[in-house]
Amino acid sequence: MARAPQLIALAAALLATACTTAMPPKPLTWADLTARPRATPDATIAYGSDALQKVDVWLPAGPGPHRTVLMVHGGCWQIEIADRRLMDWVADDLRRSGYAVWNIDYRGVDRSGGGYPGTFADAAAAADALRTHAARFALDPSHIVAVGHSAGGHLALWLAARPRLPATSPLATPDPLKIAHVISLGGLPDLEATAASPDNGCGTEVVAKLVGTDRADPYADTSVPRLFPLGVPQDLVNGRADKIIPFRMATDYAAKARAAGDLATLHEVRNTGHVELVTPGTEAWAETKRLIAKAFAEKETRR
């Protein structure tokens, strides 16, 4: 029979193990992601003369036509925070999984020519360039799935909304690239809500720089809910432990989209912060890959 001290020690050990098991994992940091080996794209194309007007192209093995993901990085619409290279790890993971990735860059509000209309015009031109170069890279432009992270979630949704832009907007074009499905990862989809939310990790002043302040209604052609219904399925992947993007921004946006008649689905991922959303091997990224595969499978079922 075990002695009392041994029983106490055993109980303490079991309690420590239970507490350790119950503790959620520590949120990933950007250093955790960027310390990983970085792959390189198969090609880089320019869609303008500025150094930031570039697209990295990631191509899977095989002749194509390739299922193509249009990818938009975040960084609070500021290049000082992030550029397209932050998406290298997930772009490579998708390439290894048989997808082509069209990873766009754009001038942020902290660069000459950025803000309104430059940031939006860059995103639009980068998207339309996919169609221009589709034959060269054996891309399939008929069913594009757009994936955007953080501020890039807003831009990915906005790209899908371009056919709804007011004809008077300088951002309106006659034949924008059609987006078939959008997946927003910890996005800031509603600019008006973002501007009214000081607790968002990007702050509120950046929104004014993005949409401009010299127009009567700066959100009319920049904030996605103003352009509802998009007529495009939308998935929002958000982590409950995200300290940068308040969870309510996803729930509120999805409710508005559904009320307008759009198909918008929120996917909550446990123990997930902001970095996990674009980190291969995480539960959040696995969910996103599932949604990407489903989005392309839906195309096949419609044939």
mmCIF file with all atom_site columns, N, CA and C in Angstrom, residues 140-200:
data_model
loop_
_atom_site.group_PDB
_atom_site.id
_atom_site.type_symbol
_atom_site.label_atom_id
_atom_site.label_alt_id
_atom_site.label_comp_id
_atom_site.label_asym_id
_atom_site.label_entity_id
_atom_site.label_seq_id
_atom_site.pdbx_PDB_ins_code
_atom_site.Cartn_x
_atom_site.Cartn_y
_atom_site.Cartn_z
_atom_site.occupancy
_atom_site.B_iso_or_equiv
_atom_site.pdbx_formal_charge
_atom_site.auth_seq_id
_atom_site.auth_comp_id
_atom_site.auth_asym_id
_atom_site.auth_atom_id
_atom_site.pdbx_PDB_model_num
ATOM 1   N N  . ASP A 1 140 ? -6.854  28.424 -64.925 1.00 0.00 ? 140 ASP A N  1
ATOM 2   C CA . ASP A 1 140 ? -8.265  28.351 -65.297 1.00 0.00 ? 140 ASP A CA 1
ATOM 3   C C  . ASP A 1 140 ? -8.975  29.576 -64.722 1.00 0.00 ? 140 ASP A C  1
ATOM 4   N N  . PRO A 1 141 ? -9.235  30.599 -65.542 1.00 0.00 ? 141 PRO A N  1
ATOM 5   C CA . PRO A 1 141 ? -9.859  31.812 -65.025 1.00 0.00 ? 141 PRO A CA 1
ATOM 6   C C  . PRO A 1 141 ? -11.373 31.726 -64.887 1.00 0.00 ? 141 PRO A C  1
ATOM 7   N N  . SER A 1 142 ? -11.950 30.568 -65.218 1.00 0.00 ? 142 SER A N  1
ATOM 8   C CA . SER A 1 142 ? -13.410 30.455 -65.218 1.00 0.00 ? 142 SER A CA 1
ATOM 9   C C  . SER A 1 142 ? -13.995 30.240 -63.823 1.00 0.00 ? 142 SER A C  1
ATOM 10  N N  . HIS A 1 143 ? -13.142 29.896 -62.847 1.00 0.00 ? 143 HIS A N  1
ATOM 11  C CA . HIS A 1 143 ? -13.654 29.639 -61.487 1.00 0.00 ? 143 HIS A CA 1
ATOM 12  C C  . HIS A 1 143 ? -12.559 30.029 -60.489 1.00 0.00 ? 143 HIS A C  1
ATOM 13  N N  . ILE A 1 144 ? -12.481 31.303 -60.194 1.00 0.00 ? 144 ILE A N  1
ATOM 14  C CA . ILE A 1 144 ? -11.436 31.811 -59.313 1.00 0.00 ? 144 ILE A CA 1
ATOM 15  C C  . ILE A 1 144 ? -11.943 31.867 -57.874 1.00 0.00 ? 144 ILE A C  1
ATOM 16  N N  . VAL A 1 145 ? -11.166 31.284 -56.975 1.00 0.00 ? 145 VAL A N  1
ATOM 17  C CA . VAL A 1 145 ? -11.452 31.369 -55.546 1.00 0.00 ? 145 VAL A CA 1
ATOM 18  C C  . VAL A 1 145 ? -10.488 32.387 -54.948 1.00 0.00 ? 145 VAL A C  1
ATOM 19  N N  . ALA A 1 146 ? -11.028 33.442 -54.355 1.00 0.00 ? 146 ALA A N  1
ATOM 20  C CA . ALA A 1 146 ? -10.204 34.489 -53.747 1.00 0.00 ? 146 ALA A CA 1
ATOM 21  C C  . ALA A 1 146 ? -10.065 34.230 -52.255 1.00 0.00 ? 146 ALA A C  1
ATOM 22  N N  . VAL A 1 147 ? -8.830  34.293 -51.767 1.00 0.00 ? 147 VAL A N  1
ATOM 23  C CA . VAL A 1 147 ? -8.540  34.090 -50.350 1.00 0.00 ? 147 VAL A CA 1
ATOM 24  C C  . VAL A 1 147 ? -7.769  35.307 -49.851 1.00 0.00 ? 147 VAL A C  1
ATOM 25  N N  . GLY A 1 148 ? -8.308  35.980 -48.836 1.00 0.00 ? 148 GLY A N  1
ATOM 26  C CA . GLY A 1 148 ? -7.649  37.165 -48.300 1.00 0.00 ? 148 GLY A CA 1
ATOM 27  C C  . GLY A 1 148 ? -7.513  37.088 -46.802 1.00 0.00 ? 148 GLY A C  1
ATOM 28  N N  . HIS A 1 149 ? -6.388  37.560 -46.295 1.00 0.00 ? 149 HIS A N  1
ATOM 29  C CA . HIS A 1 149 ? -6.123  37.531 -44.852 1.00 0.00 ? 149 HIS A CA 1
ATOM 30  C C  . HIS A 1 149 ? -6.163  38.936 -44.285 1.00 0.00 ? 149 HIS A C  1
ATOM 31  N N  . SER A 1 150 ? -6.871  39.118 -43.178 1.00 0.00 ? 150 SER A N  1
ATOM 32  C CA . SER A 1 150 ? -6.902  40.389 -42.448 1.00 0.00 ? 150 SER A CA 1
ATOM 33  C C  . SER A 1 150 ? -7.427  41.495 -43.364 1.00 0.00 ? 150 SER A C  1
ATOM 34  N N  . ALA A 1 151 ? -6.641  42.569 -43.569 1.00 0.00 ? 151 ALA A N  1
ATOM 35  C CA . ALA A 1 151 ? -7.071  43.611 -44.503 1.00 0.00 ? 151 ALA A CA 1
ATOM 36  C C  . ALA A 1 151 ? -7.247  43.041 -45.908 1.00 0.00 ? 151 ALA A C  1
ATOM 37  N N  . GLY A 1 152 ? -6.503  41.996 -46.224 1.00 0.00 ? 152 GLY A N  1
ATOM 38  C CA . GLY A 1 152 ? -6.675  41.332 -47.516 1.00 0.00 ? 152 GLY A CA 1
ATOM 39  C C  . GLY A 1 152 ? -8.007  40.628 -47.638 1.00 0.00 ? 152 GLY A C  1
ATOM 40  N N  . GLY A 1 153 ? -8.633  40.287 -46.489 1.00 0.00 ? 153 GLY A N  1
ATOM 41  C CA . GLY A 1 153 ? -9.976  39.726 -46.533 1.00 0.00 ? 153 GLY A CA 1
ATOM 42  C C  . GLY A 1 153 ? -10.960 40.742 -47.078 1.00 0.00 ? 153 GLY A C  1
ATOM 43  N N  . HIS A 1 154 ? -10.785 41.997 -46.661 1.00 0.00 ? 154 HIS A N  1
ATOM 44  C CA . HIS A 1 154 ? -11.618 43.072 -47.211 1.00 0.00 ? 154 HIS A CA 1
ATOM 45  C C  . HIS A 1 154 ? -11.413 43.199 -48.714 1.00 0.00 ? 154 HIS A C  1
ATOM 46  N N  . LEU A 1 155 ? -10.152 43.227 -49.153 1.00 0.00 ? 155 LEU A N  1
ATOM 47  C CA . LEU A 1 155 ? -9.886  43.415 -50.575 1.00 0.00 ? 155 LEU A CA 1
ATOM 48  C C  . LEU A 1 155 ? -10.358 42.228 -51.413 1.00 0.00 ? 155 LEU A C  1
ATOM 49  N N  . ALA A 1 156 ? -10.244 41.014 -50.879 1.00 0.00 ? 156 ALA A N  1
ATOM 50  C CA . ALA A 1 156 ? -10.729 39.842 -51.615 1.00 0.00 ? 156 ALA A CA 1
ATOM 51  C C  . ALA A 1 156 ? -12.238 39.930 -51.820 1.00 0.00 ? 156 ALA A C  1
ATOM 52  N N  . LEU A 1 157 ? -12.955 40.316 -50.776 1.00 0.00 ? 157 LEU A N  1
ATOM 53  C CA . LEU A 1 157 ? -14.398 40.488 -50.901 1.00 0.00 ? 157 LEU A CA 1
ATOM 54  C C  . LEU A 1 157 ? -14.736 41.645 -51.835 1.00 0.00 ? 157 LEU A C  1
ATOM 55  N N  . TRP A 1 158 ? -13.950 42.710 -51.751 1.00 0.00 ? 158 TRP A N  1
ATOM 56  C CA . TRP A 1 158 ? -14.199 43.861 -52.623 1.00 0.00 ? 158 TRP A CA 1
ATOM 57  C C  . TRP A 1 158 ? -13.997 43.486 -54.091 1.00 0.00 ? 158 TRP A C  1
ATOM 58  N N  . LEU A 1 159 ? -13.007 42.640 -54.363 1.00 0.00 ? 159 LEU A N  1
ATOM 59  C CA . LEU A 1 159 ? -12.791 42.198 -55.743 1.00 0.00 ? 159 LEU A CA 1
ATOM 60  C C  . LEU A 1 159 ? -14.016 41.445 -56.262 1.00 0.00 ? 159 LEU A C  1
ATOM 61  N N  . ALA A 1 160 ? -14.636 40.655 -55.393 1.00 0.00 ? 160 ALA A N  1
ATOM 62  C CA . ALA A 1 160 ? -15.855 39.950 -55.809 1.00 0.00 ? 160 ALA A CA 1
ATOM 63  C C  . ALA A 1 160 ? -17.017 40.908 -56.009 1.00 0.00 ? 160 ALA A C  1
ATOM 64  N N  . ALA A 1 161 ? -16.957 42.059 -55.327 1.00 0.00 ? 161 ALA A N  1
ATOM 65  C CA . ALA A 1 161 ? -18.043 43.046 -55.402 1.00 0.00 ? 161 ALA A CA 1
ATOM 66  C C  . ALA A 1 161 ? -17.898 44.017 -56.565 1.00 0.00 ? 161 ALA A C  1
ATOM 67  N N  . ARG A 1 162 ? -16.823 43.965 -57.314 1.00 0.00 ? 162 ARG A N  1
ATOM 68  C CA . ARG A 1 162 ? -16.580 44.965 -58.354 1.00 0.00 ? 162 ARG A CA 1
ATOM 69  C C  . ARG A 1 162 ? -17.706 45.108 -59.381 1.00 0.00 ? 162 ARG A C  1
ATOM 70  N N  . PRO A 1 163 ? -18.380 44.012 -59.774 1.00 0.00 ? 163 PRO A N  1
ATOM 71  C CA . PRO A 1 163 ? -19.499 44.212 -60.712 1.00 0.00 ? 163 PRO A CA 1
ATOM 72  C C  . PRO A 1 163 ? -20.628 45.065 -60.143 1.00 0.00 ? 163 PRO A C  1
ATOM 73  N N  . ARG A 1 164 ? -20.640 45.280 -58.837 1.00 0.00 ? 164 ARG A N  1
ATOM 74  C CA . ARG A 1 164 ? -21.693 46.053 -58.171 1.00 0.00 ? 164 ARG A CA 1
ATOM 75  C C  . ARG A 1 164 ? -21.294 47.511 -57.936 1.00 0.00 ? 164 ARG A C  1
ATOM 76  N N  . LEU A 1 165 ? -20.112 47.894 -58.359 1.00 0.00 ? 165 LEU A N  1
ATOM 77  C CA . LEU A 1 165 ? -19.662 49.264 -58.127 1.00 0.00 ? 165 LEU A CA 1
ATOM 78  C C  . LEU A 1 165 ? -20.555 50.264 -58.861 1.00 0.00 ? 165 LEU A C  1
ATOM 79  N N  . PRO A 1 166 ? -20.824 51.401 -58.241 1.00 0.00 ? 166 PRO A N  1
ATOM 80  C CA . PRO A 1 166 ? -21.608 52.436 -58.933 1.00 0.00 ? 166 PRO A CA 1
ATOM 81  C C  . PRO A 1 166 ? -20.921 52.862 -60.227 1.00 0.00 ? 166 PRO A C  1
ATOM 82  N N  . ALA A 1 167 ? -21.694 53.091 -61.253 1.00 0.00 ? 167 ALA A N  1
ATOM 83  C CA . ALA A 1 167 ? -21.121 53.484 -62.545 1.00 0.00 ? 167 ALA A CA 1
ATOM 84  C C  . ALA A 1 167 ? -20.339 54.784 -62.452 1.00 0.00 ? 167 ALA A C  1
ATOM 85  N N  . THR A 1 168 ? -20.649 55.618 -61.474 1.00 0.00 ? 168 THR A N  1
ATOM 86  C CA . THR A 1 168 ? -19.964 56.900 -61.307 1.00 0.00 ? 168 THR A CA 1
ATOM 87  C C  . THR A 1 168 ? -18.633 56.769 -60.587 1.00 0.00 ? 168 THR A C  1
ATOM 88  N N  . SER A 1 169 ? -18.341 55.588 -60.041 1.00 0.00 ? 169 SER A N  1
ATOM 89  C CA . SER A 1 169 ? -17.091 55.399 -59.304 1.00 0.00 ? 169 SER A CA 1
ATOM 90  C C  . SER A 1 169 ? -15.904 55.332 -60.259 1.00 0.00 ? 169 SER A C  1
ATOM 91  N N  . PRO A 1 170 ? -14.783 55.994 -59.922 1.00 0.00 ? 170 PRO A N  1
ATOM 92  C CA . PRO A 1 170 ? -13.579 55.868 -60.750 1.00 0.00 ? 170 PRO A CA 1
ATOM 93  C C  . PRO A 1 170 ? -12.985 54.467 -60.709 1.00 0.00 ? 170 PRO A C  1
ATOM 94  N N  . LEU A 1 171 ? -13.483 53.634 -59.805 1.00 0.00 ? 171 LEU A N  1
ATOM 95  C CA . LEU A 1 171 ? -12.992 52.261 -59.707 1.00 0.00 ? 171 LEU A CA 1
ATOM 96  C C  . LEU A 1 171 ? -13.782 51.293 -60.581 1.00 0.00 ? 171 LEU A C  1
ATOM 97  N N  . ALA A 1 172 ? -14.895 51.727 -61.142 1.00 0.00 ? 172 ALA A N  1
ATOM 98  C CA . ALA A 1 172 ? -15.738 50.855 -61.962 1.00 0.00 ? 172 ALA A CA 1
ATOM 99  C C  . ALA A 1 172 ? -15.074 50.586 -63.305 1.00 0.00 ? 172 ALA A C  1
ATOM 100 N N  . THR A 1 173 ? -15.097 49.323 -63.724 1.00 0.00 ? 173 THR A N  1
ATOM 101 C CA . THR A 1 173 ? -14.581 48.920 -65.027 1.00 0.00 ? 173 THR A CA 1
ATOM 102 C C  . THR A 1 173 ? -15.617 48.039 -65.706 1.00 0.00 ? 173 THR A C  1
ATOM 103 N N  . PRO A 1 174 ? -15.617 47.991 -67.034 1.00 0.00 ? 174 PRO A N  1
ATOM 104 C CA . PRO A 1 174 ? -16.693 47.283 -67.744 1.00 0.00 ? 174 PRO A CA 1
ATOM 105 C C  . PRO A 1 174 ? -16.656 45.770 -67.626 1.00 0.00 ? 174 PRO A C  1
ATOM 106 N N  . ASP A 1 175 ? -15.479 45.183 -67.396 1.00 0.00 ? 175 ASP A N  1
ATOM 107 C CA . ASP A 1 175 ? -15.393 43.718 -67.427 1.00 0.00 ? 175 ASP A CA 1
ATOM 108 C C  . ASP A 1 175 ? -14.403 43.220 -66.371 1.00 0.00 ? 175 ASP A C  1
ATOM 109 N N  . PRO A 1 176 ? -14.745 43.365 -65.087 1.00 0.00 ? 176 PRO A N  1
ATOM 110 C CA . PRO A 1 176 ? -13.820 42.906 -64.044 1.00 0.00 ? 176 PRO A CA 1
ATOM 111 C C  . PRO A 1 176 ? -13.729 41.384 -64.009 1.00 0.00 ? 176 PRO A C  1
ATOM 112 N N  . LEU A 1 177 ? -12.576 40.875 -63.546 1.00 0.00 ? 177 LEU A N  1
ATOM 113 C CA . LEU A 1 177 ? -12.428 39.433 -63.386 1.00 0.00 ? 177 LEU A CA 1
ATOM 114 C C  . LEU A 1 177 ? -13.518 38.917 -62.450 1.00 0.00 ? 177 LEU A C  1
ATOM 115 N N  . LYS A 1 178 ? -14.190 37.872 -62.858 1.00 0.00 ? 178 LYS A N  1
ATOM 116 C CA . LYS A 1 178 ? -15.269 37.303 -62.034 1.00 0.00 ? 178 LYS A CA 1
ATOM 117 C C  . LYS A 1 178 ? -14.667 36.411 -60.953 1.00 0.00 ? 178 LYS A C  1
ATOM 118 N N  . ILE A 1 179 ? -15.085 36.649 -59.730 1.00 0.00 ? 179 ILE A N  1
ATOM 119 C CA . ILE A 1 179 ? -14.683 35.824 -58.599 1.00 0.00 ? 179 ILE A CA 1
ATOM 120 C C  . ILE A 1 179 ? -15.838 34.875 -58.280 1.00 0.00 ? 179 ILE A C  1
ATOM 121 N N  . ALA A 1 180 ? -15.534 33.587 -58.187 1.00 0.00 ? 180 ALA A N  1
ATOM 122 C CA . ALA A 1 180 ? -16.593 32.597 -57.968 1.00 0.00 ? 180 ALA A CA 1
ATOM 123 C C  . ALA A 1 180 ? -16.876 32.347 -56.496 1.00 0.00 ? 180 ALA A C  1
ATOM 124 N N  . HIS A 1 181 ? -15.889 32.568 -55.639 1.00 0.00 ? 181 HIS A N  1
ATOM 125 C CA . HIS A 1 181 ? -16.019 32.234 -54.216 1.00 0.00 ? 181 HIS A CA 1
ATOM 126 C C  . HIS A 1 181 ? -14.970 33.036 -53.458 1.00 0.00 ? 181 HIS A C  1
ATOM 127 N N  . VAL A 1 182 ? -15.317 33.494 -52.255 1.00 0.00 ? 182 VAL A N  1
ATOM 128 C CA . VAL A 1 182 ? -14.373 34.251 -51.438 1.00 0.00 ? 182 VAL A CA 1
ATOM 129 C C  . VAL A 1 182 ? -14.237 33.603 -50.064 1.00 0.00 ? 182 VAL A C  1
ATOM 130 N N  . ILE A 1 183 ? -12.987 33.515 -49.587 1.00 0.00 ? 183 ILE A N  1
ATOM 131 C CA . ILE A 1 183 ? -12.713 33.044 -48.236 1.00 0.00 ? 183 ILE A CA 1
ATOM 132 C C  . ILE A 1 183 ? -11.916 34.128 -47.525 1.00 0.00 ? 183 ILE A C  1
ATOM 133 N N  . SER A 1 184 ? -12.502 34.696 -46.493 1.00 0.00 ? 184 SER A N  1
ATOM 134 C CA . SER A 1 184 ? -11.870 35.757 -45.707 1.00 0.00 ? 184 SER A CA 1
ATOM 135 C C  . SER A 1 184 ? -11.310 35.163 -44.429 1.00 0.00 ? 184 SER A C  1
ATOM 136 N N  . LEU A 1 185 ? -10.022 35.377 -44.181 1.00 0.00 ? 185 LEU A N  1
ATOM 137 C CA . LEU A 1 185 ? -9.349  34.816 -43.011 1.00 0.00 ? 185 LEU A CA 1
ATOM 138 C C  . LEU A 1 185 ? -9.074  35.937 -42.013 1.00 0.00 ? 185 LEU A C  1
ATOM 139 N N  . GLY A 1 186 ? -9.860  35.988 -40.948 1.00 0.00 ? 186 GLY A N  1
ATOM 140 C CA . GLY A 1 186 ? -9.683  37.047 -39.964 1.00 0.00 ? 186 GLY A CA 1
ATOM 141 C C  . GLY A 1 186 ? -9.754  38.411 -40.602 1.00 0.00 ? 186 GLY A C  1
ATOM 142 N N  . GLY A 1 187 ? -10.743 38.620 -41.457 1.00 0.00 ? 187 GLY A N  1
ATOM 143 C CA . GLY A 1 187 ? -10.802 39.829 -42.271 1.00 0.00 ? 187 GLY A CA 1
ATOM 144 C C  . GLY A 1 187 ? -11.432 41.022 -41.576 1.00 0.00 ? 187 GLY A C  1
ATOM 145 N N  . LEU A 1 188 ? -11.305 42.156 -42.264 1.00 0.00 ? 188 LEU A N  1
ATOM 146 C CA . LEU A 1 188 ? -11.951 43.416 -41.866 1.00 0.00 ? 188 LEU A CA 1
ATOM 147 C C  . LEU A 1 188 ? -12.903 43.805 -42.987 1.00 0.00 ? 188 LEU A C  1
ATOM 148 N N  . PRO A 1 189 ? -13.980 43.069 -43.169 1.00 0.00 ? 189 PRO A N  1
ATOM 149 C CA . PRO A 1 189 ? -14.797 43.211 -44.376 1.00 0.00 ? 189 PRO A CA 1
ATOM 150 C C  . PRO A 1 189 ? -15.647 44.470 -44.446 1.00 0.00 ? 189 PRO A C  1
ATOM 151 N N  . ASP A 1 190 ? -15.989 45.025 -43.288 1.00 0.00 ? 190 ASP A N  1
ATOM 152 C CA . ASP A 1 190 ? -16.889 46.180 -43.237 1.00 0.00 ? 190 ASP A CA 1
ATOM 153 C C  . ASP A 1 190 ? -16.079 47.402 -42.807 1.00 0.00 ? 190 ASP A C  1
ATOM 154 N N  . LEU A 1 191 ? -15.739 48.275 -43.763 1.00 0.00 ? 191 LEU A N  1
ATOM 155 C CA . LEU A 1 191 ? -14.874 49.412 -43.443 1.00 0.00 ? 191 LEU A CA 1
ATOM 156 C C  . LEU A 1 191 ? -15.536 50.400 -42.497 1.00 0.00 ? 191 LEU A C  1
ATOM 157 N N  . GLU A 1 192 ? -16.836 50.583 -42.632 1.00 0.00 ? 192 GLU A N  1
ATOM 158 C CA . GLU A 1 192 ? -17.530 51.501 -41.723 1.00 0.00 ? 192 GLU A CA 1
ATOM 159 C C  . GLU A 1 192 ? -17.484 50.975 -40.290 1.00 0.00 ? 192 GLU A C  1
ATOM 160 N N  . ALA A 1 193 ? -17.683 49.675 -40.130 1.00 0.00 ? 193 ALA A N  1
ATOM 161 C CA . ALA A 1 193 ? -17.598 49.080 -38.798 1.00 0.00 ? 193 ALA A CA 1
ATOM 162 C C  . ALA A 1 193 ? -16.177 49.153 -38.260 1.00 0.00 ? 193 ALA A C  1
ATOM 163 N N  . THR A 1 194 ? -15.189 48.969 -39.131 1.00 0.00 ? 194 THR A N  1
ATOM 164 C CA . THR A 1 194 ? -13.789 49.051 -38.707 1.00 0.00 ? 194 THR A CA 1
ATOM 165 C C  . THR A 1 194 ? -13.456 50.456 -38.224 1.00 0.00 ? 194 THR A C  1
ATOM 166 N N  . ALA A 1 195 ? -13.935 51.459 -38.959 1.00 0.00 ? 195 ALA A N  1
ATOM 167 C CA . ALA A 1 195 ? -13.666 52.854 -38.585 1.00 0.00 ? 195 ALA A CA 1
ATOM 168 C C  . ALA A 1 195 ? -14.317 53.220 -37.261 1.00 0.00 ? 195 ALA A C  1
ATOM 169 N N  . ALA A 1 196 ? -15.348 52.490 -36.876 1.00 0.00 ? 196 ALA A N  1
ATOM 170 C CA . ALA A 1 196 ? -16.060 52.772 -35.625 1.00 0.00 ? 196 ALA A CA 1
ATOM 171 C C  . ALA A 1 196 ? -15.615 51.847 -34.496 1.00 0.00 ? 196 ALA A C  1
ATOM 172 N N  . SER A 1 197 ? -14.529 51.106 -34.722 1.00 0.00 ? 197 SER A N  1
ATOM 173 C CA . SER A 1 197 ? -14.085 50.111 -33.741 1.00 0.00 ? 197 SER A CA 1
ATOM 174 C C  . SER A 1 197 ? -12.625 50.349 -33.355 1.00 0.00 ? 197 SER A C  1
ATOM 175 N N  . PRO A 1 198 ? -12.365 51.173 -32.356 1.00 0.00 ? 198 PRO A N  1
ATOM 176 C CA . PRO A 1 198 ? -10.986 51.434 -31.942 1.00 0.00 ? 198 PRO A CA 1
ATOM 177 C C  . PRO A 1 198 ? -10.259 50.199 -31.434 1.00 0.00 ? 198 PRO A C  1
ATOM 178 N N  . ASP A 1 199 ? -10.993 49.143 -31.088 1.00 0.00 ? 199 ASP A N  1
ATOM 179 C CA . ASP A 1 199 ? -10.343 47.939 -30.579 1.00 0.00 ? 199 ASP A CA 1
ATOM 180 C C  . ASP A 1 199 ? -9.823  47.025 -31.677 1.00 0.00 ? 199 ASP A C  1
ATOM 181 N N  . ASN A 1 200 ? -10.019 47.383 -32.952 1.00 0.00 ? 200 ASN A N  1
ATOM 182 C CA . ASN A 1 200 ? -9.438  46.544 -33.999 1.00 0.00 ? 200 ASN A CA 1
ATOM 183 C C  . ASN A 1 200 ? -7.946  46.826 -34.095 1.00 0.00 ? 200 ASN A C  1
#
